[in-house]
Coordinates of C-alpha atoms in Angstrom, one line a residue:
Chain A
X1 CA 0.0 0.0 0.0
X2 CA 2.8 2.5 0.8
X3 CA 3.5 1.7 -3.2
X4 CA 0.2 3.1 -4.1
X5 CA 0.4 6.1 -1.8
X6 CA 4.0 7.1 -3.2
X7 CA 2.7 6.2 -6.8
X8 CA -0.1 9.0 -6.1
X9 CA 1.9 11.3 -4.7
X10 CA 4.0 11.5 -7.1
X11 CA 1.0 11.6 -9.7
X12 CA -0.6 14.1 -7.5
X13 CA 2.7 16.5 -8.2
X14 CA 3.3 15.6 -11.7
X15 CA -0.7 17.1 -12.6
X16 CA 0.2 20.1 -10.5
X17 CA 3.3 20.7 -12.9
X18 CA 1.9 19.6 -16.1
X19 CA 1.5 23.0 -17.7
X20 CA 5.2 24.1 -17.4
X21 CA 5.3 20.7 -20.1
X22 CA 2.6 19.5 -21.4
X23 CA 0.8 22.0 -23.7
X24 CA 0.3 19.6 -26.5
X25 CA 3.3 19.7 -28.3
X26 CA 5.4 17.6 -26.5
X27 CA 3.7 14.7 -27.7
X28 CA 4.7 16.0 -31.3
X29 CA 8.3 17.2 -30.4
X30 CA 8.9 13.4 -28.3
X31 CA 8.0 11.7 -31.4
X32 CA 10.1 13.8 -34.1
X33 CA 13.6 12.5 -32.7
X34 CA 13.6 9.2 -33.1
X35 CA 17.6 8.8 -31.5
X36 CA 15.7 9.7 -27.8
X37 CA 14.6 6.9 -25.8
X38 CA 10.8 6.6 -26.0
X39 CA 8.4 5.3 -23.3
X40 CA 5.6 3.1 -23.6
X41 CA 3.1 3.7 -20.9
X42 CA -0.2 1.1 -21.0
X43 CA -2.4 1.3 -18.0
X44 CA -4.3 -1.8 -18.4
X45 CA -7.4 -3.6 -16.1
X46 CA -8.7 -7.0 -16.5
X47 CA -11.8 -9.1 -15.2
X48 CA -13.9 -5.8 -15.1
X49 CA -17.3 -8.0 -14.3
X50 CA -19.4 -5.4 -15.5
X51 CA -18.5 -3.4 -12.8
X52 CA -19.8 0.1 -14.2
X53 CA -20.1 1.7 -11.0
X54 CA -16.3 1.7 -10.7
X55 CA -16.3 3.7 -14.2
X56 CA -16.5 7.5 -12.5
X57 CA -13.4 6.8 -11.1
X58 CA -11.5 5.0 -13.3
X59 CA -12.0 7.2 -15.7
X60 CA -10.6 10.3 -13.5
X61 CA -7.6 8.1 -13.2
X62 CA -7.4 8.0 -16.9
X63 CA -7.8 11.4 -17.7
X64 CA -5.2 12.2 -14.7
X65 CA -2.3 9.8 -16.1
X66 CA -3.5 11.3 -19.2
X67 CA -2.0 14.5 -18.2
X68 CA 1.1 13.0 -17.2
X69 CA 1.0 10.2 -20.4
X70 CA -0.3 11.7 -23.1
X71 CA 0.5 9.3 -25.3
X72 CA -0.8 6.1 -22.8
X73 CA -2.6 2.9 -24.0
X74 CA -5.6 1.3 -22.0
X75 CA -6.3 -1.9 -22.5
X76 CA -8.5 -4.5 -20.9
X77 CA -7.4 -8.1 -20.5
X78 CA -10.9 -9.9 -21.1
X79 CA -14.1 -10.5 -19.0
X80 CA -15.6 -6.9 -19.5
X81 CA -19.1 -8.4 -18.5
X82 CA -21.1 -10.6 -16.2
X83 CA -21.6 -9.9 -12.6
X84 CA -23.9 -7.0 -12.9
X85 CA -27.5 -7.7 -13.9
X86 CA -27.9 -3.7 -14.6
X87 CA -25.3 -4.6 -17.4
X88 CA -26.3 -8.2 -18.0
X89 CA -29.7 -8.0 -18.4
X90 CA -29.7 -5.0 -20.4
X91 CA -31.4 -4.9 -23.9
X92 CA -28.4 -5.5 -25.8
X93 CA -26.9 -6.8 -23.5
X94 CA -23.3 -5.5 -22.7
X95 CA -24.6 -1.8 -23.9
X96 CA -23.5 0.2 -20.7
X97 CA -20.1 -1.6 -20.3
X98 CA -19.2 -1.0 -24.1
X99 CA -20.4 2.3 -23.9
X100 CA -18.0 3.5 -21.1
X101 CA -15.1 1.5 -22.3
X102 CA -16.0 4.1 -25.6
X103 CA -16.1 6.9 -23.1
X104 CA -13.2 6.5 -21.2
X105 CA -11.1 5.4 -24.4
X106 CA -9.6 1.9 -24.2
X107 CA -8.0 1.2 -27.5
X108 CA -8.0 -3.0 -27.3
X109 CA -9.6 -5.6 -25.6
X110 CA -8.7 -9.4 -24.9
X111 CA -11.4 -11.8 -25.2
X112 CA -12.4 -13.2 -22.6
X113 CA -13.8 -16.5 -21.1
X114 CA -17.5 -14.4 -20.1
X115 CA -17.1 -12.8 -23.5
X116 CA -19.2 -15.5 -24.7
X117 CA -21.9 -15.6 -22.0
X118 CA -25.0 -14.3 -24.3
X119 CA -23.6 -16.0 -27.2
X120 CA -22.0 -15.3 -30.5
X121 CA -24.3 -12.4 -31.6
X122 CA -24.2 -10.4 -29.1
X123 CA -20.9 -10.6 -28.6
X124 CA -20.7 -9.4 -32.2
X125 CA -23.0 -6.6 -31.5
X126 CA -20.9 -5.5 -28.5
X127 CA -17.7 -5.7 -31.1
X128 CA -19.4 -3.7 -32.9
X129 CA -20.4 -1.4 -31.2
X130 CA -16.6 -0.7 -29.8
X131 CA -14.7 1.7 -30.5
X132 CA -11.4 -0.5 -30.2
X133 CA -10.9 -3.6 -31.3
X134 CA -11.2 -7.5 -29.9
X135 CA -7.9 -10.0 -29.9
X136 CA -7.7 -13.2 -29.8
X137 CA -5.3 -15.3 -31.3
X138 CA -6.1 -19.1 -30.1
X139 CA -10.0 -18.9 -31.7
X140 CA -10.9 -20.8 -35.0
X141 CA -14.4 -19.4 -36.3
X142 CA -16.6 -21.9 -37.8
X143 CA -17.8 -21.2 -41.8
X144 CA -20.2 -19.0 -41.7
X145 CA -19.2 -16.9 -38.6
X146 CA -17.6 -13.8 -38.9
X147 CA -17.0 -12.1 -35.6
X148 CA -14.6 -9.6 -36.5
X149 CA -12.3 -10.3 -33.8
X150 CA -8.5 -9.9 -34.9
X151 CA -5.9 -12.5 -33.4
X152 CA -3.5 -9.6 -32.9
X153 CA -3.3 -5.7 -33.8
X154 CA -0.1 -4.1 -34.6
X155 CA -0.1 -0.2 -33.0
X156 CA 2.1 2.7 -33.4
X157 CA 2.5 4.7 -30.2
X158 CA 5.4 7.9 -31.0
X159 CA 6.7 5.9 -33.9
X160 CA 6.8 2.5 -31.7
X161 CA 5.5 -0.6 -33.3
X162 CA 3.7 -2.6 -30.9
X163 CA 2.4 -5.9 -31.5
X164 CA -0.7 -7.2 -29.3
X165 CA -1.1 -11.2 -29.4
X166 CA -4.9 -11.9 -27.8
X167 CA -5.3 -15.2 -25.9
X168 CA -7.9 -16.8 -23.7
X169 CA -7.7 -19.7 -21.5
X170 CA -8.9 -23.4 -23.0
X171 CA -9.7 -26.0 -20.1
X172 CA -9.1 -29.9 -20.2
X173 CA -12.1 -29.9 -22.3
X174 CA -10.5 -27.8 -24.8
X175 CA -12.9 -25.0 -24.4
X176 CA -12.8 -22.2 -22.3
X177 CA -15.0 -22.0 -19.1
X178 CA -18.3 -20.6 -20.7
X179 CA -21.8 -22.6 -21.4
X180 CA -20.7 -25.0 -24.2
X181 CA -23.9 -24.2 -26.3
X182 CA -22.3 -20.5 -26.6
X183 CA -19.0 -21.9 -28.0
X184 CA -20.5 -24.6 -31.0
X185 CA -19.4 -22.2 -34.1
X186 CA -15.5 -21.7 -32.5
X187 CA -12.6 -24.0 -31.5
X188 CA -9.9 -22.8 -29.2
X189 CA -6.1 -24.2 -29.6
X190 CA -4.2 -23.8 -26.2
X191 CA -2.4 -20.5 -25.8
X192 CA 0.6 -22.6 -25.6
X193 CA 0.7 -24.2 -29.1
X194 CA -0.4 -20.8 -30.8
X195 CA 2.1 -18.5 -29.7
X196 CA 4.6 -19.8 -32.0
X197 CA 2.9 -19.1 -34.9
X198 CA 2.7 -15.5 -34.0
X199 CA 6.5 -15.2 -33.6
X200 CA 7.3 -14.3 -36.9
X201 CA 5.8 -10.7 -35.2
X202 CA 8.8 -10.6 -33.1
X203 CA 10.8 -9.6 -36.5
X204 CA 8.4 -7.1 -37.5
X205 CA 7.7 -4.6 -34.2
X206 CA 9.5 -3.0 -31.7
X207 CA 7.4 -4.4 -28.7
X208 CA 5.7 -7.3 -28.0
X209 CA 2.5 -8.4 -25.8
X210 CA 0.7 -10.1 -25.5
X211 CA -3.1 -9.4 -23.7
X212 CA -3.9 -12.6 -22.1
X213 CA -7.1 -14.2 -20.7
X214 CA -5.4 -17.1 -19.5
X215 CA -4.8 -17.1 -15.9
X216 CA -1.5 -15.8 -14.1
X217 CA 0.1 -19.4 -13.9
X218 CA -0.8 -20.0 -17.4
X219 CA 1.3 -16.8 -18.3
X220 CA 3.8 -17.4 -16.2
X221 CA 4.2 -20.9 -18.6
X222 CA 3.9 -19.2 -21.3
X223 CA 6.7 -16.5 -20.6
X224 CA 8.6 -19.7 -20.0
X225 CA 8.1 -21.1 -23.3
X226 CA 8.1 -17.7 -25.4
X227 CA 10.9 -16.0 -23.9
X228 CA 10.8 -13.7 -27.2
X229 CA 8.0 -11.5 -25.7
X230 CA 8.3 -8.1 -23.6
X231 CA 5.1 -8.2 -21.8
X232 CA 2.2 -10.5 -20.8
X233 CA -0.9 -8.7 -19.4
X234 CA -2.9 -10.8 -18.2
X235 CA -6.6 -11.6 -16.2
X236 CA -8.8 -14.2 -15.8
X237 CA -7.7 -15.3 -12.5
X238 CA -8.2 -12.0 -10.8
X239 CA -4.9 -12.6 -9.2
X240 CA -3.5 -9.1 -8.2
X241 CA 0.2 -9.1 -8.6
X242 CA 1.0 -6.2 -6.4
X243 CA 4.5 -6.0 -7.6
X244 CA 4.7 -7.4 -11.4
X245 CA 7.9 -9.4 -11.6
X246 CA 10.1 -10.7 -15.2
X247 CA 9.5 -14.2 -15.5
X248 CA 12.2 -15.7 -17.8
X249 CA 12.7 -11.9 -18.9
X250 CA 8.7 -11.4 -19.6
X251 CA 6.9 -8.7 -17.1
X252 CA 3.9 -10.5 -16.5
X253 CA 1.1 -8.3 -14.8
X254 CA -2.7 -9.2 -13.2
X255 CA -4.6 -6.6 -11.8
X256 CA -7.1 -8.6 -9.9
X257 CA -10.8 -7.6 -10.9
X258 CA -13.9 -6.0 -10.9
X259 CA -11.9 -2.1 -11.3
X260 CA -10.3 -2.5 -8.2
X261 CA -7.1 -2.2 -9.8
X262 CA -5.1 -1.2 -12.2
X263 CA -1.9 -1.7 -13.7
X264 CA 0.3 0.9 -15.0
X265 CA 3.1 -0.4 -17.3
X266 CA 6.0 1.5 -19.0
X267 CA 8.0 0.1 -21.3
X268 CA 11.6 2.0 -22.3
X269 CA 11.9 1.5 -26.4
X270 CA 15.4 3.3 -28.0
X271 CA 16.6 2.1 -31.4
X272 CA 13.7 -0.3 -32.0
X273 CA 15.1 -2.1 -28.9
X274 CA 13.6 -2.5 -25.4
X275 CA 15.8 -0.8 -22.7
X276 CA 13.8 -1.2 -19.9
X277 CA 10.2 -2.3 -18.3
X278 CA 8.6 -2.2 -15.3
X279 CA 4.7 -2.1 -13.8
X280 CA 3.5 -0.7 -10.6
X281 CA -0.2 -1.5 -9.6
X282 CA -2.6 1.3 -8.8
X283 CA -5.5 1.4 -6.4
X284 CA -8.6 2.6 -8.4
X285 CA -10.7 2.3 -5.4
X286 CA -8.7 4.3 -3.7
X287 CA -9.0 7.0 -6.0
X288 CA -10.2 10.3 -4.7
X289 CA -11.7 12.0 -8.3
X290 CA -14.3 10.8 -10.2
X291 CA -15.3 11.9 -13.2
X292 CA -18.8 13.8 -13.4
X293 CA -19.9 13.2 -17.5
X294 CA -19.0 9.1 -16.7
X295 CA -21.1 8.9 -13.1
X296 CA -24.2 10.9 -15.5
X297 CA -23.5 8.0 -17.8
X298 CA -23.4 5.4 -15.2
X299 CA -26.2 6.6 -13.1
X300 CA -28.6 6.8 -16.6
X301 CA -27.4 2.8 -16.7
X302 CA -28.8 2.1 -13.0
X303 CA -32.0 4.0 -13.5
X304 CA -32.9 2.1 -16.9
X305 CA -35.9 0.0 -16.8
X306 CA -33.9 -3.1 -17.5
X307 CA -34.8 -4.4 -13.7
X308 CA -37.8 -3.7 -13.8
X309 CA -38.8 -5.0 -17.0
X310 CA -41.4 -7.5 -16.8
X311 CA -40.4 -11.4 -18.0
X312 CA -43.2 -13.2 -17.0
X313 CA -46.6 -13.3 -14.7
X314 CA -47.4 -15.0 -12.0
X315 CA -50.6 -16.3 -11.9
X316 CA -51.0 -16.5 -8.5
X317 CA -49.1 -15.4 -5.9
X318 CA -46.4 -17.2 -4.2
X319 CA -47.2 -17.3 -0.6
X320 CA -44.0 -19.2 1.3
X321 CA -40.6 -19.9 0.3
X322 CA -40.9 -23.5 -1.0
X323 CA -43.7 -22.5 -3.5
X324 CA -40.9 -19.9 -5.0
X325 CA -37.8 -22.9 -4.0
X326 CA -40.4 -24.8 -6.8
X327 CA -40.2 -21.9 -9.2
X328 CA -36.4 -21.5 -8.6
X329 CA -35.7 -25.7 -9.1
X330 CA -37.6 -26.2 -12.0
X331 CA -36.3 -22.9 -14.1
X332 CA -32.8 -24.5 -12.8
X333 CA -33.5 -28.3 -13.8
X334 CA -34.8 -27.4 -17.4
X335 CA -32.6 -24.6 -18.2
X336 CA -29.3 -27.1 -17.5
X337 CA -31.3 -30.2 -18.4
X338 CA -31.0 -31.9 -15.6
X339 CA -33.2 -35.1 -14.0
X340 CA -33.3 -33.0 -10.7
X341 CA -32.3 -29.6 -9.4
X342 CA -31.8 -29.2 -5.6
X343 CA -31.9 -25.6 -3.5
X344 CA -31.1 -24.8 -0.5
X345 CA -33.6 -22.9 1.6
X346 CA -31.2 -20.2 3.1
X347 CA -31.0 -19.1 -1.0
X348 CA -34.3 -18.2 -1.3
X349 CA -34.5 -14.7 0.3
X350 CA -38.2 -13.8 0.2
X351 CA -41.3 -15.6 1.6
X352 CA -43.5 -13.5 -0.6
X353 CA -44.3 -12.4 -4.4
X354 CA -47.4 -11.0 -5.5
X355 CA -49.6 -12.5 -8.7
X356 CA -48.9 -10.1 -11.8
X357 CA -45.3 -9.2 -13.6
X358 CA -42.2 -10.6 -12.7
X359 CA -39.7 -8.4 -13.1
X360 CA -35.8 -8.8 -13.1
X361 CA -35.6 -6.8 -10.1
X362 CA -38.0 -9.2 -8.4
X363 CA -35.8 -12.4 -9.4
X364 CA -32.8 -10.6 -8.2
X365 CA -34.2 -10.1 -4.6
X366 CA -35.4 -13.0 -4.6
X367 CA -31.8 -14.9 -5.3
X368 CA -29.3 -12.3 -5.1
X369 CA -26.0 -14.6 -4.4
X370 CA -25.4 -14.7 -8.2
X371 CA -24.0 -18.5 -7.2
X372 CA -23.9 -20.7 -11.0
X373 CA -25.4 -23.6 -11.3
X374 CA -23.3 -27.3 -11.5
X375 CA -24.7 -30.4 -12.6
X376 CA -23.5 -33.9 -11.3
X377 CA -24.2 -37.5 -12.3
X378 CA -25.4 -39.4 -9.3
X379 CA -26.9 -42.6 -9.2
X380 CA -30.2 -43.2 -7.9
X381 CA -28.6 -43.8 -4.5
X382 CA -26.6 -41.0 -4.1
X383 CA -29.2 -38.9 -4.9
X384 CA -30.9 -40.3 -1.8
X385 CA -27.9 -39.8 0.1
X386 CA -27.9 -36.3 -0.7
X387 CA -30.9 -35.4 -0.2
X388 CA -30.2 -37.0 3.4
X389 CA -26.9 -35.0 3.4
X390 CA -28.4 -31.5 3.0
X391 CA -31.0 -32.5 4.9
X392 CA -28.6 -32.6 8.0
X393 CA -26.8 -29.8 7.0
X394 CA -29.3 -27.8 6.6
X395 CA -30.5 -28.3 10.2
X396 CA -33.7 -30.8 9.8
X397 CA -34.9 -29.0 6.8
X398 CA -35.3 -30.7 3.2
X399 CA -33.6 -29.0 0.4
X400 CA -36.4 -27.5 -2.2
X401 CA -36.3 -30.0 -5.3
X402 CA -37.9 -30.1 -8.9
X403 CA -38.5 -33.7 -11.0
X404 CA -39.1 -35.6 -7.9
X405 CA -41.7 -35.1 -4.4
X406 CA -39.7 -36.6 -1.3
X407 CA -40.4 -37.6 2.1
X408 CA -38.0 -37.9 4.8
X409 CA -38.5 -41.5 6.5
X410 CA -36.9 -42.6 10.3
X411 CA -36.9 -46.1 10.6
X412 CA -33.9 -46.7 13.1
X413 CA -31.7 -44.7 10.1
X414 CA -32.8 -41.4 8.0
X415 CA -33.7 -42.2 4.6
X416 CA -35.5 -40.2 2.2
X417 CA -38.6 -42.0 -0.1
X418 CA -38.5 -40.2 -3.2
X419 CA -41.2 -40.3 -6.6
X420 CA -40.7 -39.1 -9.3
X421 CA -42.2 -37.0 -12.1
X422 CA -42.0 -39.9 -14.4
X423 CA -42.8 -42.7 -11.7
X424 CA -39.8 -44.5 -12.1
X425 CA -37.1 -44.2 -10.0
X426 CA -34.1 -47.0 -9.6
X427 CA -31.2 -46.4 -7.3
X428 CA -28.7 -48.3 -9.6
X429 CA -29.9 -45.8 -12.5
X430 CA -27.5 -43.0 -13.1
X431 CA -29.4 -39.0 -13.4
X432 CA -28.4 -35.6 -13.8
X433 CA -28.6 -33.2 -11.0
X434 CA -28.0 -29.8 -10.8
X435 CA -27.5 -27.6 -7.5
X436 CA -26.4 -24.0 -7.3
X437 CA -22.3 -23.8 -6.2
X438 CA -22.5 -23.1 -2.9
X439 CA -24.3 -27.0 -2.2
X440 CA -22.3 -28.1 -4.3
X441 CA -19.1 -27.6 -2.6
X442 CA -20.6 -27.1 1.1
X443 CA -22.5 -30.1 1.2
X444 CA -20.3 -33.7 1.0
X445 CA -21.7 -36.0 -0.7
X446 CA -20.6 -38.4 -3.8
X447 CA -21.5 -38.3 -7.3
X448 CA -19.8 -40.6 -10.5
X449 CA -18.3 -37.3 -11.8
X450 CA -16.6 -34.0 -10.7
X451 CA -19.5 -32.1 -11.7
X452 CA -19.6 -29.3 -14.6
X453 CA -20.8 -25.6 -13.8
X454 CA -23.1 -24.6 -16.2
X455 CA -21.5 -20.8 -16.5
X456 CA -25.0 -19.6 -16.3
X457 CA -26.4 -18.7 -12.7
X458 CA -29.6 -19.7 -11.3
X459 CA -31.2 -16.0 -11.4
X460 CA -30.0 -16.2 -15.2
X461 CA -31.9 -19.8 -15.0
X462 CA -35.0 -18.3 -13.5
X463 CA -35.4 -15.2 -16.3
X464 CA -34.7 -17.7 -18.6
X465 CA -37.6 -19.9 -18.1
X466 CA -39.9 -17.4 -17.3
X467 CA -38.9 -15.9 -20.5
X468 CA -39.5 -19.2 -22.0
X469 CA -43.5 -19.9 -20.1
X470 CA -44.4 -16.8 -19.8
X471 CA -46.5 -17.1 -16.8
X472 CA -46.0 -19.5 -13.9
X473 CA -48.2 -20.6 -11.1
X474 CA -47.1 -22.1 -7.9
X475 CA -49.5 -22.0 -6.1
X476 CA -49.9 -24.9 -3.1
X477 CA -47.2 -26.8 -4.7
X478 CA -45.3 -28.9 -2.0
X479 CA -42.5 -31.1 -3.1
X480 CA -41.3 -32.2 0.6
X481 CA -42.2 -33.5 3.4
Chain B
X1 CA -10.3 -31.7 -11.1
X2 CA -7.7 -31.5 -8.5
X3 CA -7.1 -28.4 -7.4
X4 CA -4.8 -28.0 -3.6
X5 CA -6.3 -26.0 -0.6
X6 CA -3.5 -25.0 1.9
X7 CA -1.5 -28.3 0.3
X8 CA -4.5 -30.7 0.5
X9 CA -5.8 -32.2 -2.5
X10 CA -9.4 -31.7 -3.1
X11 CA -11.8 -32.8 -6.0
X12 CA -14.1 -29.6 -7.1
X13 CA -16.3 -29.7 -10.0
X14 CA -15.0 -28.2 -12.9
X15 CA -15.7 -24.1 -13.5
X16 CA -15.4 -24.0 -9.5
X17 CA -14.3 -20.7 -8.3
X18 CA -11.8 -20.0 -5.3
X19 CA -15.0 -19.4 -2.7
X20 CA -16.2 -22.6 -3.6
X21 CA -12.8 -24.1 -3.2
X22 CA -12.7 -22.2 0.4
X23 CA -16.1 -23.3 1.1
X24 CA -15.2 -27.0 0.4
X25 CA -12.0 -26.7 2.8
X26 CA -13.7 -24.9 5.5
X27 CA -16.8 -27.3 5.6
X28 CA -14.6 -30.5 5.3
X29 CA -12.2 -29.2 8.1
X30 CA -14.8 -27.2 10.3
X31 CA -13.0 -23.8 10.5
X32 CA -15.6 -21.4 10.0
X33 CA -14.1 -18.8 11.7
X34 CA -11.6 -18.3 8.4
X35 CA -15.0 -17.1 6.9
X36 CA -15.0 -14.1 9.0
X37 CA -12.0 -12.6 7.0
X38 CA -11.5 -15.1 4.1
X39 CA -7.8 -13.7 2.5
X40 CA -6.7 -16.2 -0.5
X41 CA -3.5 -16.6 -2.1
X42 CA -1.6 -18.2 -4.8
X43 CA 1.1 -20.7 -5.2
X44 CA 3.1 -17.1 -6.0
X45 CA 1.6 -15.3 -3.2
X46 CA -0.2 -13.3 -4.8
X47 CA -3.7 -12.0 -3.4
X48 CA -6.8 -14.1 -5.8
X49 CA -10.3 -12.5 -5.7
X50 CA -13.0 -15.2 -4.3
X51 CA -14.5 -14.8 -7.6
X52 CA -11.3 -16.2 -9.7
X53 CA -11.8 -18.8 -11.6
X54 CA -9.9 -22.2 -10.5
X55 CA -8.3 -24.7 -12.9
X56 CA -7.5 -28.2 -12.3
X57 CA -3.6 -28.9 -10.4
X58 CA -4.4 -25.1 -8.9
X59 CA -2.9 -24.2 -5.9
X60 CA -4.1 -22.3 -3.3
X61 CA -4.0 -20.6 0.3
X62 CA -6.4 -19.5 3.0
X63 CA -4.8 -17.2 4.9

């Protein structure tokens, strides 16, 4: 922290000075002699989570590094959405985010993993819409698809050529961690295997990055294996590397998430050869200014009717929690298509919603943990055991369920008697069954598989399937006993 | 996937985040008071959001 104060300190007197310097034509007289040394300076976030209400001051710490930087690069490392419905659920989706990313000027953005959450056209819609380009380098688009995303740009910053690589994380399964239905036109090659086919760049710039979406240790591997490059800057593991270190002689940065942070990076270029390099990591939260157009802009975003834009009707209203745990399972078992979806009554934060519109505001207060939804296989079995399990931890109370009516039984030992929907039930059978994350990794239980998020949480699930039926009615349903 | 709390093994389903990683390690060992100030780190040290997404052979540390 003593870091950040000195950093802003110093920034603090460099803006006081700035007009003994910088009237405009220093930018013009740095760049005319190309013998001085030039620097490089890229403030750069990642993992941003649709977190506009960080924007105001973020931007003031643009516009104030500005002043010292005329000439400085802002670049986002990938995940610009999801974790905001205000942003998420907007109509198009991704709208505000894009719109202050115009605003406060970023000039390139990875792709990343969350890139993909409302699928392939909007995501082409929100590349559209920006003013500054998408990279990423590892993608293969299907015929047919034409997202214009580029796998690398080449920039010019005071006669500097600067080449940007783009790369996103690709798990065990070969795709990256989004809802598989997103990714069907695209295949991903691992960052590692596609590097070398961008090093022919190497001969033709003076810098090289690359903006990464692949998770600090995956960078750390790949400065390993590309030893060629300057600078990795990275997200997707919203790691904060408070003081960015060379790895094999590659800075490698992270600037955790959500606008938190930032990291400022300056690169020393002379003869077409990089002197020097170093990053420091600024706290944007800690950030005194904010910047009055962006909060208008922002504040315009939160008072949108997006929440409170009706998806669906109730029919009747819900009077007690189960009767809206009901609602909750089933939008979760059909949106992940699962046999059964389990929810635990602490997540359902109302005992009460009234019969008419449903509005995204509603679903929000009604599950606001923003938890995603995992699906297991289980045998018949297990998924008696676990409904035993949770029924235990949760104190004596059974979990809310969909595709099944239980009972719990005491004969000497606790067992649960479960039917259901299709009147056939076998313990040796194998079914699908989703829970949000936090059963899944508080409750122990055992399952034939690991278990796969779905990348989609269960409020998502909810608007979903009421945007799906239209109207719902829950009225007097009661699944447990 | 495998993924090591504090230099245990664990098995998490896959797309797990580090909460749910610290939620699996707190619940299996009982120590609920590292929920009241839940500070997680990487094999490098350095500080990891709750929200950061966890691949398999990850490596990580309640503080």
């Amino acid at each position: 922290m003593k870091r950040h104060f000195l950093f802003f300190l110093c920034l603090a007197l460099l803006c006081s000075c700035q007009g003994n310097h910088n009237d405009g034509n220093a930018k013009s007289d740095f760049k005319s002699d190309s013998n001085l040394e030039k620097e490089i300076v890229i403030l750069s976030v990642n993992d941003m989570h649709s977190s506009i209400d960080m924007f105001p001051k973020f931007a003031a710490l643009v516009d104030s590094l500005r002043n010292v930087y005329p000439d400085m690069l802002v670049f986002s490392a990938g995940d610009n959405r999801t974790g905001n419905p205000v942003n998420d659920q907007y109509n198009p989706v991704n709208f505000p985010m894009i719109s202050l990313m115009n605003k406060v000027g970023f000039d390139l953005s990875a792709v990343g993993n969350h890139e993909w959450d409302a699928g392939t056209d909007n995501l082409q819609q929100n590349i559209k819409q920006a003013d500054f380009p998408f990279v990423c380098a590892n993608v293969t688009q299907k015929d047919g698809l034409n997202l214009d995303i580029k796998p690398y740009v080449m920039l010019e910053n005071q006669g500097v050529k600067i080449a940007v690589v783009g790369m996103i994380e690709v798990r065990h399964d070969g795709i990256p961690g989004a809802h598989p239905s997103n990714l069907t036109q695209v295949s991903f090659k691992k960052a590692i295997d596609a590097m070398p086919e961008y090093q022919y760049l190497r001969e033709q710039c003076d810098v090289m990055i690359v903006l990464s979406h692949l998770g600090f240790e995956d960078d750390v591997e790949v400065a390993q294996a590309t030893p060629y490059l300057d600078v990795i800057l990275g997200g997707h593991t919203h790691t904060l590397v408070e003081f960015p270190t060379e790895h094999n002689g590659v800075l490698v940065t992270q600037a955790g998430s959500h606008l938190k942070y930032a990291t400022l990076t300056k690169i020393k270029v002379k003869d077409g050869k990089v002197t020097g390099k170093e990053a420091i990591t600024l706290d944007v939260k800690a950030f005194r200014k904010s910047d009055k157009e962006v909060k208008a802009m922002v504040d315009g975003f939160n008072d949108s009717p997006t929440l409170n834009e009706s998806i669906g009707k109730a029919l009747t209203k819900f009077d007690n929690p189960e009767e809206l745990g009901c609602f909750m399972t089933d939008a979760i078992r059909e949106v992940s298509g699962a046999d059964f979806a389990f929810q635990n009554t602490g997540g359902v934060r109302v005992n009460y919603l009234k019969a008419g519109p449903i509005t995204v505001k509603d679903i929000y207060t009604i599950d606001p943990f923003g938890n995603e939804i995992v699906v297991f296989e289980m045998t018949g079995q297990q998924v008696k055991n676990f409904i035993v399990d949770t029924y235990r931890k949760n104190g004596g109370y059974p979990s809310y369920v969909s595709g099944m009516t239980y009972e719990m039984q005491t004969n000497g030992k606790l067992s649960a008697y479960v039917t259901t929907n299709s009147g056939r039930f076998s313990t040796k059978e194998t079914y699908k069954v989703a829970m949000n994350s936090y059963m899944a990794s508080t409750v122990r239980f055992e399952s034939l598989d690991d278990g796969q998020s779905q990348y989609m949480t269960s409020e998502e699930m909810m608007i979903e399937f009421l945007r799906r039926h239209k109207t719902v009615d829950y009225q007097g349903i009661r699944r447990t006993k | 996937m495998k993924i090591y709390v504090n230099e245990v093994e664990m098995t998490i389903f896959n797309g797990a985040r580090v909460i749910d990683a610290a939620n699996r390690f707190i619940n299996e060992f009982e120590l609920y008071e590292k929920l009241r100030r839940l500070s997680v780190r990487d094999v490098n040290r350095n500080k990891i959001s709750l929200d950061g997404e966890l691949h398999e052979g990850d490596q990580i540390f309640l503080d």
